[in-house]
PDB file of C-alpha atoms in Angstrom:
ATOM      1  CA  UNK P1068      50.883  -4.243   2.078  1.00  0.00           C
ATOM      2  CA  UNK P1069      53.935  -4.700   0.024  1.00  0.00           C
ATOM      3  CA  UNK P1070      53.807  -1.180  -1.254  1.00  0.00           C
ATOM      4  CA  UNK P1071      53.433   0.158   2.438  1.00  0.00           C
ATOM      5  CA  UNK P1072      56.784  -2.264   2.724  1.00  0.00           C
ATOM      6  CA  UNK P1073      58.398  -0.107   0.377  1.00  0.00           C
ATOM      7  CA  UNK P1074      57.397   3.071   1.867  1.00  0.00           C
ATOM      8  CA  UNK P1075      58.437   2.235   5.392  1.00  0.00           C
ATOM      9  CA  UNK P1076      62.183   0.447   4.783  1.00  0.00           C
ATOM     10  CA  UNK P1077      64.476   2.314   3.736  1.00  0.00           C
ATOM     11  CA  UNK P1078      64.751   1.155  -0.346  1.00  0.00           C
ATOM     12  CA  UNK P1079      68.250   0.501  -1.895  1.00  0.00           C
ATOM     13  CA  UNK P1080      70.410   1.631  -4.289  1.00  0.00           C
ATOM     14  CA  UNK P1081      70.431  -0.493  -7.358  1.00  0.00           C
ATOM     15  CA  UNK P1082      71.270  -0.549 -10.733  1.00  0.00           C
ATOM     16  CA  UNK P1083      69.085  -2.430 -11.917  1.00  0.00           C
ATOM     17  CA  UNK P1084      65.869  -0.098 -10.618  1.00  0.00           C
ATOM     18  CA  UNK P1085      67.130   3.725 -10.401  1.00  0.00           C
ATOM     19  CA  UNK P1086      64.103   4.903  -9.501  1.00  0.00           C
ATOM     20  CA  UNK P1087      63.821   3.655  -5.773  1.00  0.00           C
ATOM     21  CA  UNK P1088      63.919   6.904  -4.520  1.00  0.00           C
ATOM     22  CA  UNK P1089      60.922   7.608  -6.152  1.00  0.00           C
ATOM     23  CA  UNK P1090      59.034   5.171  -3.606  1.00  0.00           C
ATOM     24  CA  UNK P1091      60.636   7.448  -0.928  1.00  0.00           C
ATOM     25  CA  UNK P1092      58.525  10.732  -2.605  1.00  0.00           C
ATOM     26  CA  UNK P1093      55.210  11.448  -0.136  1.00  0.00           C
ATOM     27  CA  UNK P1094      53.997  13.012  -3.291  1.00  0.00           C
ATOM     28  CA  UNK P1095      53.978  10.014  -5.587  1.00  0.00           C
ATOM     29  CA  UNK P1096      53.041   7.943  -2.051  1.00  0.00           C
ATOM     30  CA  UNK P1097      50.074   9.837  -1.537  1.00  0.00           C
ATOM     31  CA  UNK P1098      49.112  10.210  -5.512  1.00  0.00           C
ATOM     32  CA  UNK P1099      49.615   6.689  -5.626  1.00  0.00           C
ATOM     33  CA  UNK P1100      47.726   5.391  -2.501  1.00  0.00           C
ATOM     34  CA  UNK P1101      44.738   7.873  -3.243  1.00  0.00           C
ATOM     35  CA  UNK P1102      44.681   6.558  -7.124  1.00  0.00           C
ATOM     36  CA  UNK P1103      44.968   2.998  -5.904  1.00  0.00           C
ATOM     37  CA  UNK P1104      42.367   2.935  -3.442  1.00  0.00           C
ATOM     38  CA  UNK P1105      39.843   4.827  -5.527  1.00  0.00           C
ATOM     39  CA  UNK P1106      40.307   2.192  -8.347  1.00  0.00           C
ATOM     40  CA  UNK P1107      40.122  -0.707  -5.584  1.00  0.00           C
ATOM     41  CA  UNK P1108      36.859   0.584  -4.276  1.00  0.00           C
ATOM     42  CA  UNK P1109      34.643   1.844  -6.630  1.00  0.00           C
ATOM     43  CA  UNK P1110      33.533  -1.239  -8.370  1.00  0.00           C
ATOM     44  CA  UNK P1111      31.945  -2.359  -5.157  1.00  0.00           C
ATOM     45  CA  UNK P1112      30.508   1.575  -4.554  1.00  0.00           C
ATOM     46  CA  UNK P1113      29.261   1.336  -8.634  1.00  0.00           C
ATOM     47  CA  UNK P1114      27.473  -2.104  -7.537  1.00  0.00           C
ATOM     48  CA  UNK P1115      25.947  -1.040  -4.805  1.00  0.00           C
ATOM     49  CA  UNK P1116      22.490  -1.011  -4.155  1.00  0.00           C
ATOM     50  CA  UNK P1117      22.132   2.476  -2.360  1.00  0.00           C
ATOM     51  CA  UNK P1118      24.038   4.179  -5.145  1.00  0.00           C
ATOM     52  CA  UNK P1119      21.132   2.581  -7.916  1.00  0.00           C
ATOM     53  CA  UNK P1120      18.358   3.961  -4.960  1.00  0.00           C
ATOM     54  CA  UNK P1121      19.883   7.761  -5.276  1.00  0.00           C
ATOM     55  CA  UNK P1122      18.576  10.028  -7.664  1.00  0.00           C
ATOM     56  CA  UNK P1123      20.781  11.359 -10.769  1.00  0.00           C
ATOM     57  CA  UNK P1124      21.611  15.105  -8.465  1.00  0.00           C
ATOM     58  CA  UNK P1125      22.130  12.860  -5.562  1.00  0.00           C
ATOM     59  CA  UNK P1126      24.246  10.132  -7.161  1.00  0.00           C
ATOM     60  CA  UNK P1127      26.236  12.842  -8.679  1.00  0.00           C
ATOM     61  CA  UNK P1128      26.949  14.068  -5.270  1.00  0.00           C
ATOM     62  CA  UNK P1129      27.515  10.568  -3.245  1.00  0.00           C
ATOM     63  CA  UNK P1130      29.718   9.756  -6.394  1.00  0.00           C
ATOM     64  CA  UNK P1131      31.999  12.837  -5.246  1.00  0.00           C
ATOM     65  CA  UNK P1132      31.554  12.020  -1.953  1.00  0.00           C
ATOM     66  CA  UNK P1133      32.778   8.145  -1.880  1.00  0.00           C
ATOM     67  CA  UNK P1134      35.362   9.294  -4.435  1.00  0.00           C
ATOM     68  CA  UNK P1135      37.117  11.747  -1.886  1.00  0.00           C
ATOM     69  CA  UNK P1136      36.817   8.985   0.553  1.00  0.00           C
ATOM     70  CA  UNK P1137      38.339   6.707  -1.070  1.00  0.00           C
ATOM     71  CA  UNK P1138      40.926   8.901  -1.471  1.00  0.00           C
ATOM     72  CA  UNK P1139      41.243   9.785   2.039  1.00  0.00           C
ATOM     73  CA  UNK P1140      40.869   6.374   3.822  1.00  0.00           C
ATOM     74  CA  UNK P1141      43.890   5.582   0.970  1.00  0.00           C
ATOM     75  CA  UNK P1142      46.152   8.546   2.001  1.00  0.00           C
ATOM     76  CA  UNK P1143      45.408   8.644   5.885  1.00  0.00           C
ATOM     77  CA  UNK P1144      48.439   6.833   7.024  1.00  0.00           C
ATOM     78  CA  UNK P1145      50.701   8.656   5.060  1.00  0.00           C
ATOM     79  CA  UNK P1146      49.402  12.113   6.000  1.00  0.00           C
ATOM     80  CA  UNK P1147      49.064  11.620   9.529  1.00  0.00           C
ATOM     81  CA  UNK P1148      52.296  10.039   9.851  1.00  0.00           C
ATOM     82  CA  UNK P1149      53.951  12.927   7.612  1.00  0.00           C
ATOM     83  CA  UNK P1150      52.161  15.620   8.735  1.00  0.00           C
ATOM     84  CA  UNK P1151      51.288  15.027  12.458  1.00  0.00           C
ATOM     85  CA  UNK P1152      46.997  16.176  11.294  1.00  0.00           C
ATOM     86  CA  UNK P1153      43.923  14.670  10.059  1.00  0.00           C
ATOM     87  CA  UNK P1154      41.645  16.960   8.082  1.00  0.00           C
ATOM     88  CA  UNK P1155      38.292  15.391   9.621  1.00  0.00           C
ATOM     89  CA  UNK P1156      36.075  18.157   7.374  1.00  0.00           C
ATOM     90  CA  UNK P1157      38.481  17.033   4.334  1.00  0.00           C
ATOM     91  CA  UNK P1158      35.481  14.873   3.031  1.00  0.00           C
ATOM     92  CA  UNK P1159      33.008  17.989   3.386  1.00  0.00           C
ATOM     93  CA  UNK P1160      35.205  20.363   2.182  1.00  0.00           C
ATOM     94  CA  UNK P1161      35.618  18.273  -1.106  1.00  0.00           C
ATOM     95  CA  UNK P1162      32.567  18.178  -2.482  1.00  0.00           C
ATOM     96  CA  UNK P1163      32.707  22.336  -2.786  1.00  0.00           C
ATOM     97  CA  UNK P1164      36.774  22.321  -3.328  1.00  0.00           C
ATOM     98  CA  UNK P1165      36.756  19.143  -6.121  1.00  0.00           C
ATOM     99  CA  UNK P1166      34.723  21.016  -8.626  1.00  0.00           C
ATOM    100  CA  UNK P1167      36.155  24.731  -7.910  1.00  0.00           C
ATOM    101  CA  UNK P1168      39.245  23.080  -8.677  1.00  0.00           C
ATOM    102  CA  UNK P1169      38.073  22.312 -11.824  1.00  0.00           C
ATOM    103  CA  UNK P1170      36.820  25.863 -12.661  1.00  0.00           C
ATOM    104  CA  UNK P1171      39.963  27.075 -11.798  1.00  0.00           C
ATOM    105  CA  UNK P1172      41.798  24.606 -13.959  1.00  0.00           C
ATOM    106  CA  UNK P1173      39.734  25.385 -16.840  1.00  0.00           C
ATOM    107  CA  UNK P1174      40.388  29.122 -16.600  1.00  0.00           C
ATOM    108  CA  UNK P1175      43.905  28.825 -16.510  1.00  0.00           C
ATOM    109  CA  UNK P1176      43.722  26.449 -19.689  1.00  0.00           C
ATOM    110  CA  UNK P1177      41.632  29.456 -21.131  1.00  0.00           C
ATOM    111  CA  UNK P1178      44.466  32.015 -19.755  1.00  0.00           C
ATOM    112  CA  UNK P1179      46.847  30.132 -21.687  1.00  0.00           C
ATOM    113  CA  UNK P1180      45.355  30.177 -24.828  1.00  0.00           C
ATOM    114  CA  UNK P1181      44.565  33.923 -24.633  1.00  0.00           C
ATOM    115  CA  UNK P1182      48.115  34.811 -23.419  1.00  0.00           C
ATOM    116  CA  UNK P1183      49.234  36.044 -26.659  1.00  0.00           C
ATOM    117  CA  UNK P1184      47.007  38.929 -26.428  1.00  0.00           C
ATOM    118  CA  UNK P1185      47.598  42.134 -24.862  1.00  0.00           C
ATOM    119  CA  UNK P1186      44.239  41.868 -22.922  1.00  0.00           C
ATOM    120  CA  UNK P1187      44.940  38.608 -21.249  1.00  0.00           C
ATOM    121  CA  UNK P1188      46.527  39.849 -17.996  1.00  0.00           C
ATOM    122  CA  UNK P1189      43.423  42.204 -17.474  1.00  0.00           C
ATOM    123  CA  UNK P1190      41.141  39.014 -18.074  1.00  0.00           C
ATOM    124  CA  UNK P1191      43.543  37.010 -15.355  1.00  0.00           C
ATOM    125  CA  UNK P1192      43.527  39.602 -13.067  1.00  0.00           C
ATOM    126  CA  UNK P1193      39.222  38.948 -13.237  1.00  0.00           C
ATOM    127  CA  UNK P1194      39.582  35.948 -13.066  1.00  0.00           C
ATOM    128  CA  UNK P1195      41.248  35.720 -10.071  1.00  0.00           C
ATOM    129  CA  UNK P1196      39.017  38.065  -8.301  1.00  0.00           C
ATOM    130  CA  UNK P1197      36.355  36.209  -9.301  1.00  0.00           C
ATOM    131  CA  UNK P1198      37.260  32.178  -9.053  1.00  0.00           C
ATOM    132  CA  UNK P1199      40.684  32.269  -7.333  1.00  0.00           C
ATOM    133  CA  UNK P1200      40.757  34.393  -4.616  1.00  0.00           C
ATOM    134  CA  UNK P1201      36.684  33.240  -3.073  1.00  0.00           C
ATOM    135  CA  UNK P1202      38.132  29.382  -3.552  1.00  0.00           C
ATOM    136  CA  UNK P1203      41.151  30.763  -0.929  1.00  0.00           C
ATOM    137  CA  UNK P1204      39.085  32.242   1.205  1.00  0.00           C
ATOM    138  CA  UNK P1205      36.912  29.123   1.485  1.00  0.00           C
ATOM    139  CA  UNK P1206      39.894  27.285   2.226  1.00  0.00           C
ATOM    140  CA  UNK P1207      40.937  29.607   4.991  1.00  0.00           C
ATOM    141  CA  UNK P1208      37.688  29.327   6.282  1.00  0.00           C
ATOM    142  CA  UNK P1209      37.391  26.204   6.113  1.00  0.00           C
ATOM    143  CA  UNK P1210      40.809  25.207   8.359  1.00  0.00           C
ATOM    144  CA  UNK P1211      40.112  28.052  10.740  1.00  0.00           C
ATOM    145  CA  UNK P1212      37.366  25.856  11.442  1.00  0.00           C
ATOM    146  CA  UNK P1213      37.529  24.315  15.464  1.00  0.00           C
ATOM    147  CA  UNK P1214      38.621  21.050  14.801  1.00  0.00           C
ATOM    148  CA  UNK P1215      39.646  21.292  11.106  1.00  0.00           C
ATOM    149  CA  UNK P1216      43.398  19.796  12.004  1.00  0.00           C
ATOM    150  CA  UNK P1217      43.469  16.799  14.613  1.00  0.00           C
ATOM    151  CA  UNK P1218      46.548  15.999  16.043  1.00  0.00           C
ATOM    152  CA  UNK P1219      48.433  12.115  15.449  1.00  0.00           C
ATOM    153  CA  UNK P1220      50.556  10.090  17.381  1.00  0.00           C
ATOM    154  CA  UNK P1221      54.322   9.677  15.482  1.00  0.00           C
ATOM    155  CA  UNK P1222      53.404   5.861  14.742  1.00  0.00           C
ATOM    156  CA  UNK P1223      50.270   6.766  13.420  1.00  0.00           C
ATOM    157  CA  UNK P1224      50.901   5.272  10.246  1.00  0.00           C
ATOM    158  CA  UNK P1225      51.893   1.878  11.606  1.00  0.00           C
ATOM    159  CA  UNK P1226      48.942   1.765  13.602  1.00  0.00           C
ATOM    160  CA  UNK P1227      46.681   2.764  10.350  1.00  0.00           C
ATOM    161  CA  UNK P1228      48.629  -0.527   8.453  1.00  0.00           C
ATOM    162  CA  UNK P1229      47.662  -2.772  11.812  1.00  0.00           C
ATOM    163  CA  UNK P1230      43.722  -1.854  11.263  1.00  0.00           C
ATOM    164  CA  UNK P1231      43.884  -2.213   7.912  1.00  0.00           C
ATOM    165  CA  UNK P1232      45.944  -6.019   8.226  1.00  0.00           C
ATOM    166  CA  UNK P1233      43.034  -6.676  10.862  1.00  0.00           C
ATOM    167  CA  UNK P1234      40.010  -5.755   8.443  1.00  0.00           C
ATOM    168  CA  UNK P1235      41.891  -7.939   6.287  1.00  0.00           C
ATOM    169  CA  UNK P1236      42.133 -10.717   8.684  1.00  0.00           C
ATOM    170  CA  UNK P1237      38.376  -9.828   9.686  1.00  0.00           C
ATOM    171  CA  UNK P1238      37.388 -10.104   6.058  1.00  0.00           C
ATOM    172  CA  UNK P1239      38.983 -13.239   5.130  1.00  0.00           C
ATOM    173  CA  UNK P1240      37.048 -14.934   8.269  1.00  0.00           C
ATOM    174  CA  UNK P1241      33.506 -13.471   6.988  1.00  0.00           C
ATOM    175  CA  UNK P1242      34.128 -15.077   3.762  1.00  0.00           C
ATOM    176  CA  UNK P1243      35.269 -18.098   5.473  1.00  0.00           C
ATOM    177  CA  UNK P1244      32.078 -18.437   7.619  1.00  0.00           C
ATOM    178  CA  UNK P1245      30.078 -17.972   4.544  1.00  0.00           C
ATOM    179  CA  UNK P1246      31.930 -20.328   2.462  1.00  0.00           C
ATOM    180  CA  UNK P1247      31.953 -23.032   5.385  1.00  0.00           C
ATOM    181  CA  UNK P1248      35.514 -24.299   6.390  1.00  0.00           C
ATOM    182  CA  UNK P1249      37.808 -25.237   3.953  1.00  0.00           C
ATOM    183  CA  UNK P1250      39.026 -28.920   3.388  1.00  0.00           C
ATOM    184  CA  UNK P1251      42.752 -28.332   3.596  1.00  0.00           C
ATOM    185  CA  UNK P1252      43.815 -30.575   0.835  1.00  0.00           C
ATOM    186  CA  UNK P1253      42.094 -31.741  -2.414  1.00  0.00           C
ATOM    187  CA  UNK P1254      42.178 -35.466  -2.011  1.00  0.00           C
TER     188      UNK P1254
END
């Protein structure tokens, strides 16, 4: 909650921490929100017993799947109150897109070490017929989709923060009724 704080006020100048502006970034917002919430959650997804029920394949693929979640549920406010959409196929979509990304990452690693050589632009130039340009048309296809943007209200971030402050309030009473009422004071 204190981060969304940060996000939300406007921060200011100081001396003493340059770098406020950086708060103001929806890149390092989202990167951070997305990183942060996939840390927070996956110990209880790695404990739990439907992930030690799935086979290796299918854990491989819920793993994906709960990890682009994660992600999401982390980043909605700020993309729907930046961007005015939700992506409700986003969670789909990842589980092709996540590991095409990494394809595509690898062969540009392998561009770069061949770029010396007179042959590498005729070996980029395959490459991108072959891994780039499908992965765009997916993409295409995929938000041409009916559906594939859903429109947000302007506060929808500040109504994202109220859930999530009321899941926290719901949480701390399920723990409470399953603890039994506290004492108040340690006489």
């Amino acid at each position: 909650f204190v981060f969304f704080f940060l996000m939300i006020r406007r921060p200011p100048r100081s001396t003493l921490f340059p770098y406020t502006t950086l708060f103001r970034s929806k890149q390092v917002q989202l990167s951070f929100l997305a990183t942060f919430f996939i840390l927070y959650l996956w110990p209880s997804w790695g404990r739990s017993s439907l992930r030690a029920r799935l086979s290796r394949p299918a854990r491989w693929i819920a793993d994906i799947l709960a990890t682009s979640a994660f992600a999401q549920v982390g980043t909605l406010p700020i993309v729907g109150s930046t961007f005015g959409y939700l992506a409700p196929y986003g969670l789909v979509a990842n589980l092709l897109l996540i590991p095409w990304t990494g394809l595509i990452l690898w062969a540009g690693l392998f561009l770069l070490i061949i770029s010396p050589f007179p042959w590498a632009p005729a070996i980029g130039k395959f490459l991108y017929r072959v891994v780039v340009s499908p992965y765009l048309y997916a993409v295409e296809g995929l938000a041409g989709l009916p559906g594939a943007a859903l429109p947000v209200g302007e506060n929808f971030g500040l109504w994202c923060l109220c859930c999530a402050l009321g899941m926290l309030l719901l949480r701390a009473a399920q723990e409470e009724l399953r603890e039994g009422p506290s004492t108040g004071s340690s006489r």
